PDB file of C-alpha atoms in Angstrom:
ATOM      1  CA  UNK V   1      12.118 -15.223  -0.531  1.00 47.00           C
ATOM      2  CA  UNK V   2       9.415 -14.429   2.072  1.00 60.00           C
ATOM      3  CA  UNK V   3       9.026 -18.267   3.364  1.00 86.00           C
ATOM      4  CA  UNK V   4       4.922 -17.907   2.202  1.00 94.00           C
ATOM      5  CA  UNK V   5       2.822 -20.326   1.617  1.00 92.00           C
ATOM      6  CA  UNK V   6       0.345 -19.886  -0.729  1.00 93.00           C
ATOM      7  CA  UNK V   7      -3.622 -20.796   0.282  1.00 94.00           C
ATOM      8  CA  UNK V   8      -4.015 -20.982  -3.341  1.00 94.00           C
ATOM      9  CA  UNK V   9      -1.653 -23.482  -5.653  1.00 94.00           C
ATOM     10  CA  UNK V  10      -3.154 -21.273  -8.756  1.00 95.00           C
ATOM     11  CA  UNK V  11      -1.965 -17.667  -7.011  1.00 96.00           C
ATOM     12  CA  UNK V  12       0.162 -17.198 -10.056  1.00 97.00           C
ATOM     13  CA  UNK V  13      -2.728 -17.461 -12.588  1.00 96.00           C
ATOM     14  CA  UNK V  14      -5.120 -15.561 -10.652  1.00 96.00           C
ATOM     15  CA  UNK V  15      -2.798 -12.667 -10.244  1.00 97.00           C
ATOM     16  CA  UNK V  16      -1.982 -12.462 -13.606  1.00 97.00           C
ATOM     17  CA  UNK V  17      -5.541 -12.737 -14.758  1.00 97.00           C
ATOM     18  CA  UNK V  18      -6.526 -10.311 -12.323  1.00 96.00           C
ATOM     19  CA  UNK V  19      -3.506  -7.853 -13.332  1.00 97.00           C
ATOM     20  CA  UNK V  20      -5.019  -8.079 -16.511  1.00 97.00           C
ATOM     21  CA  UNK V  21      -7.929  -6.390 -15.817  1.00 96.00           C
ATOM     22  CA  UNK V  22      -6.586  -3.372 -14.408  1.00 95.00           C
ATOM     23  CA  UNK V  23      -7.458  -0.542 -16.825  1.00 96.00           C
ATOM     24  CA  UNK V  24      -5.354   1.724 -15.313  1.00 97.00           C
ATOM     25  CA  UNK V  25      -2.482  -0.403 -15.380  1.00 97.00           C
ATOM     26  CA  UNK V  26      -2.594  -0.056 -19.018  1.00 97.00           C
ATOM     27  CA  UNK V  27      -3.392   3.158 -19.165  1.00 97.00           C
ATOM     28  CA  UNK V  28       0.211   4.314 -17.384  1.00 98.00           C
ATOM     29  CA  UNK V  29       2.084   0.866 -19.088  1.00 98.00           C
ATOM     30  CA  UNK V  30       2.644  -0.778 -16.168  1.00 98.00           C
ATOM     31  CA  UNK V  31       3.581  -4.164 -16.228  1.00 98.00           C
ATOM     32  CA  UNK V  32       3.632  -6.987 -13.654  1.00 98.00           C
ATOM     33  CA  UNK V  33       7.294  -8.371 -13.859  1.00 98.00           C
ATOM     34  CA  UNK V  34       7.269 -10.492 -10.501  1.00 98.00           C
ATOM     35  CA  UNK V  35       5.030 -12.647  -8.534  1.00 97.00           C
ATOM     36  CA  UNK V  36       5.814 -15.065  -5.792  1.00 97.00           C
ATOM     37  CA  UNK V  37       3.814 -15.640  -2.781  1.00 97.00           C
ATOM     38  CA  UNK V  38       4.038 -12.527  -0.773  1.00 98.00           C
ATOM     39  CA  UNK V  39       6.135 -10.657  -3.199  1.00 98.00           C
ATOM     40  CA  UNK V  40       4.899  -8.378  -6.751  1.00 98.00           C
ATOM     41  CA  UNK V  41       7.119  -6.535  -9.077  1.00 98.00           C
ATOM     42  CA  UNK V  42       5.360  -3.913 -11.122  1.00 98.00           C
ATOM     43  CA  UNK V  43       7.310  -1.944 -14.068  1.00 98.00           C
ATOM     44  CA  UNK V  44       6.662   1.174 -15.785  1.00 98.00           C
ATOM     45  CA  UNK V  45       8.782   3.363 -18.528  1.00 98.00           C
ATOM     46  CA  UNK V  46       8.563   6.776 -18.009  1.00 97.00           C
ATOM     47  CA  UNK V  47       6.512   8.965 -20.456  1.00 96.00           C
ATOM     48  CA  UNK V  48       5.751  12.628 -20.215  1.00 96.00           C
ATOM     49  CA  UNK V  49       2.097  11.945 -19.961  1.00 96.00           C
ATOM     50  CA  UNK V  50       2.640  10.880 -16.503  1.00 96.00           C
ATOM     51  CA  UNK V  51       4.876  13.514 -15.364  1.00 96.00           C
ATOM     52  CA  UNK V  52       3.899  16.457 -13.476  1.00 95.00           C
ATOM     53  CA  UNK V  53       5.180  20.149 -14.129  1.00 96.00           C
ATOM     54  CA  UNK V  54       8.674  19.899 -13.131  1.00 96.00           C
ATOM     55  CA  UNK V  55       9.513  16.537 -15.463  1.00 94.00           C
ATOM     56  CA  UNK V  56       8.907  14.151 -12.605  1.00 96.00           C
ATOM     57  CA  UNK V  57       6.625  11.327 -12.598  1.00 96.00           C
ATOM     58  CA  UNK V  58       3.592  12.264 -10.502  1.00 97.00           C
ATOM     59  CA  UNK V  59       3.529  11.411  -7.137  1.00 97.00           C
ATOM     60  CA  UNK V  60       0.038  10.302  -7.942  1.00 97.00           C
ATOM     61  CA  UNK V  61       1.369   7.942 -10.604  1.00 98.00           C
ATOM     62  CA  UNK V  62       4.426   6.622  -7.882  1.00 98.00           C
ATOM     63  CA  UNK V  63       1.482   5.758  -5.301  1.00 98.00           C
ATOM     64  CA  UNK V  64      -0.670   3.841  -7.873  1.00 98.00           C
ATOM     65  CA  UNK V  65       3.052   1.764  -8.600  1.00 98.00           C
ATOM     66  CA  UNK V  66       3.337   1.087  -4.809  1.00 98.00           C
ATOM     67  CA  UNK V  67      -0.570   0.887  -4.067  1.00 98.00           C
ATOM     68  CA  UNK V  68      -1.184  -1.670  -7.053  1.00 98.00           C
ATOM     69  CA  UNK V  69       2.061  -3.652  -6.073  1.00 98.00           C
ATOM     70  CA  UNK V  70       1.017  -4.342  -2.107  1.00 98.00           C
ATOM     71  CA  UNK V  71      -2.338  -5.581  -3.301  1.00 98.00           C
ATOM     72  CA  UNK V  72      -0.744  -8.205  -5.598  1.00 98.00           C
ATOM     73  CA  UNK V  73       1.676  -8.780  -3.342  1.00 98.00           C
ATOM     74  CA  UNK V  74      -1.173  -9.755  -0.842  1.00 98.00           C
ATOM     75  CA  UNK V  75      -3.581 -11.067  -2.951  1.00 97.00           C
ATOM     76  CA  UNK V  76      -0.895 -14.145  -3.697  1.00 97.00           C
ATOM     77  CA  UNK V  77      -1.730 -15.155  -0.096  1.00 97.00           C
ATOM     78  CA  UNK V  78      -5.284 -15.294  -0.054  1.00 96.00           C
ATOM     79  CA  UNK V  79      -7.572 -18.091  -0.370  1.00 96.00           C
ATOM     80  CA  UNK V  80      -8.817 -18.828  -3.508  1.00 95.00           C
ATOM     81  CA  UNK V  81     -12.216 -16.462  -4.649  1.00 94.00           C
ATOM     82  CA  UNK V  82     -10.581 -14.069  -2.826  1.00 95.00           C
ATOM     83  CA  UNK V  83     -10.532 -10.453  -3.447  1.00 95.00           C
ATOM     84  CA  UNK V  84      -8.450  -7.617  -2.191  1.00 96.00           C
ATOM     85  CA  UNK V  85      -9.009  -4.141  -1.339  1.00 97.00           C
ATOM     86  CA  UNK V  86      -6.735  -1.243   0.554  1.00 97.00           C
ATOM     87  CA  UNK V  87      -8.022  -0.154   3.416  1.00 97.00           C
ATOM     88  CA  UNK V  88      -4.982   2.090   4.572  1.00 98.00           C
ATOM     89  CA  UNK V  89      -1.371   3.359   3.378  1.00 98.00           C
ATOM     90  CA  UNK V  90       0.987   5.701   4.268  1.00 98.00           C
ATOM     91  CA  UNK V  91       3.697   6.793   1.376  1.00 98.00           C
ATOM     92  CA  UNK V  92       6.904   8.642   1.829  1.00 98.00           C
ATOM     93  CA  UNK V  93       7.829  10.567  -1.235  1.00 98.00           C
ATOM     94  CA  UNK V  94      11.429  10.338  -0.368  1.00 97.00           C
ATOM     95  CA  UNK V  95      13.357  11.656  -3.629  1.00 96.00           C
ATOM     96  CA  UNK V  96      12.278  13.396  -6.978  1.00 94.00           C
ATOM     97  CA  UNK V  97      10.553  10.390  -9.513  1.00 94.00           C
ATOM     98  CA  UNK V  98      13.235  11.256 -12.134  1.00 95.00           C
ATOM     99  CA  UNK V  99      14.157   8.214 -14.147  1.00 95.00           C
ATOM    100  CA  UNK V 100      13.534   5.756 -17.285  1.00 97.00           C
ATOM    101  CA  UNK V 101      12.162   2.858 -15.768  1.00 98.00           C
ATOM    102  CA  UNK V 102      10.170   2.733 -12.311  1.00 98.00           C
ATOM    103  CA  UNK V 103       9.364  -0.449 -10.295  1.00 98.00           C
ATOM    104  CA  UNK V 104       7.189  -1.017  -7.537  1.00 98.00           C
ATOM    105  CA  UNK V 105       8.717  -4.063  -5.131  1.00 98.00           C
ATOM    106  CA  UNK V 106       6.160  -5.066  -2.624  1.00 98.00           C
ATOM    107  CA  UNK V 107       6.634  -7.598   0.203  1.00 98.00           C
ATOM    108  CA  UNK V 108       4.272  -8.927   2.573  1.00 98.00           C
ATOM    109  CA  UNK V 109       5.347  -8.176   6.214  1.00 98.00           C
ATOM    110  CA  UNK V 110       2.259 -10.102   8.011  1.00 97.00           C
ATOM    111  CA  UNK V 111      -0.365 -12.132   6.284  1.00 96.00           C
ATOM    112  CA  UNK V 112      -3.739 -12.284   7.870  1.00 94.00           C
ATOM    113  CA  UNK V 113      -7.165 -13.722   7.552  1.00 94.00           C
ATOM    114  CA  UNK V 114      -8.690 -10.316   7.189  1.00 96.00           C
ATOM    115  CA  UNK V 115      -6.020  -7.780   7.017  1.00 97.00           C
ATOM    116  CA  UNK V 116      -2.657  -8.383   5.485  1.00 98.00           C
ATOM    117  CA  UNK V 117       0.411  -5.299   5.868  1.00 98.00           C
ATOM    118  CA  UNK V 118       2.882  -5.156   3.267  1.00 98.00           C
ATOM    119  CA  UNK V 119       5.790  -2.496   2.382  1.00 98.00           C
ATOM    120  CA  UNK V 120       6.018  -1.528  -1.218  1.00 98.00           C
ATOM    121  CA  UNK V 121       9.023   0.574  -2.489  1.00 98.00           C
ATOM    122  CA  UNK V 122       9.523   2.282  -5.632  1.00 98.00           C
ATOM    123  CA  UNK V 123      12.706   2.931  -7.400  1.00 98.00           C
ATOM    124  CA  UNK V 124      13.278   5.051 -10.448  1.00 98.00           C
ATOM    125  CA  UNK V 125      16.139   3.686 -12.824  1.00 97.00           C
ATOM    126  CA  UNK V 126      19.125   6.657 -14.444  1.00 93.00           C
ATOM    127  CA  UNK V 127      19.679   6.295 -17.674  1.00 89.00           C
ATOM    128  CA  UNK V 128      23.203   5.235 -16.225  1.00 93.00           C
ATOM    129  CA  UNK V 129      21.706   1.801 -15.012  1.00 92.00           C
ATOM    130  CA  UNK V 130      21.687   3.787 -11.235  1.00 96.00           C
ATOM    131  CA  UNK V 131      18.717   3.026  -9.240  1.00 97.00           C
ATOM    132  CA  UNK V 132      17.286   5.217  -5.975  1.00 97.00           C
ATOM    133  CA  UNK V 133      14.310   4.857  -4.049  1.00 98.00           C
ATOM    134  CA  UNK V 134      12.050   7.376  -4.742  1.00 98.00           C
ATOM    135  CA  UNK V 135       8.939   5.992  -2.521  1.00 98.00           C
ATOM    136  CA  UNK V 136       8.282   3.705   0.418  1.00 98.00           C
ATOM    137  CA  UNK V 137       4.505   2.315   1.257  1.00 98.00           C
ATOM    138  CA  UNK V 138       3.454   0.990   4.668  1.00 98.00           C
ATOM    139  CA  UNK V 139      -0.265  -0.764   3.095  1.00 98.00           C
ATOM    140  CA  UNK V 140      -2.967  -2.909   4.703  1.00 98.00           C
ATOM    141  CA  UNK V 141      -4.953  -4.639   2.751  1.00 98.00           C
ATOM    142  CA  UNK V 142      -8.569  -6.428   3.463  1.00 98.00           C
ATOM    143  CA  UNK V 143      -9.555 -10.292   2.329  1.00 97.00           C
ATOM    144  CA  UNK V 144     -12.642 -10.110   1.201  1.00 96.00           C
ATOM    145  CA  UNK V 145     -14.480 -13.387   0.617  1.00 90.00           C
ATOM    146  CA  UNK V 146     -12.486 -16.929  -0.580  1.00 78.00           C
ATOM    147  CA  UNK V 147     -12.925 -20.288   0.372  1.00 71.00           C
TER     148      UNK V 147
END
């Protein structure tokens, strides 16, 4: 637990509804399995649609996880109205996405007025239940607007 307090009583509700209006989250399945203030959980099954030449998950794919994951993650911090937008991230690809089930775990690491940093990591899941991180995110994120 990140010790966070929420501006917003209703973060949970706004996330969500806000989740649910992410196109592209549906387009690659992804789900959102985790919100607390500071914190998201994102999910996705693989599926060869999202895999690149080799049979791995595209690293285009694993950024969305992490990218989508640290704005949640910071979003459940901001006032309410708010909006949130990345203004800068840096990803290490640090092992091949090979896996059944990837999730995205982002934490706030400093919550701001204006700029919030988070770290989101992505592991891929073995068929054997073994998980490895495949991706870590340094983000900053922008509060736009919010009461």
């Amino acid at each position: 637990m990140t010790g966070f307090v929420p501006k917003d009583s209703d973060y949970r509700q706004r996330v969500v509804d806000d989740f649910a209006k992410q196109n592209l989250m549906r387009t690659i399945g992804a789900r959102l399995a985790m919100v607390e203030p500071g914190r998201c959980v994102l999910e996705m099954a693989k599926r060869d649609d999202l895999c690149q030449q080799h049979g791995f998950v595209h690293a285009g794919i694993t950024t969305t996880l992490a990218d989508t994951a640290a704005g949640y993650a910071a979003l459940s911090l901001m006032p309410k109205g708010a909006e949130v937008l990345s203004t800068e991230f840096k990803i290490n690809l640090m092992n091949p996405a090979a896996g059944r089930l990837f999730t995205a775990r982002a934490e706030v690491l400093k919550p701001g007025r204006t700029l919030t940093v988070v770290r989101s990591d992505v592991w891929a899941e073995s068929d054997d239940g073994k998980s490895t991180m495949i991706a870590s995110m340094l983000a900053t994120r922008i509060c736009l607007g919010g009461s």
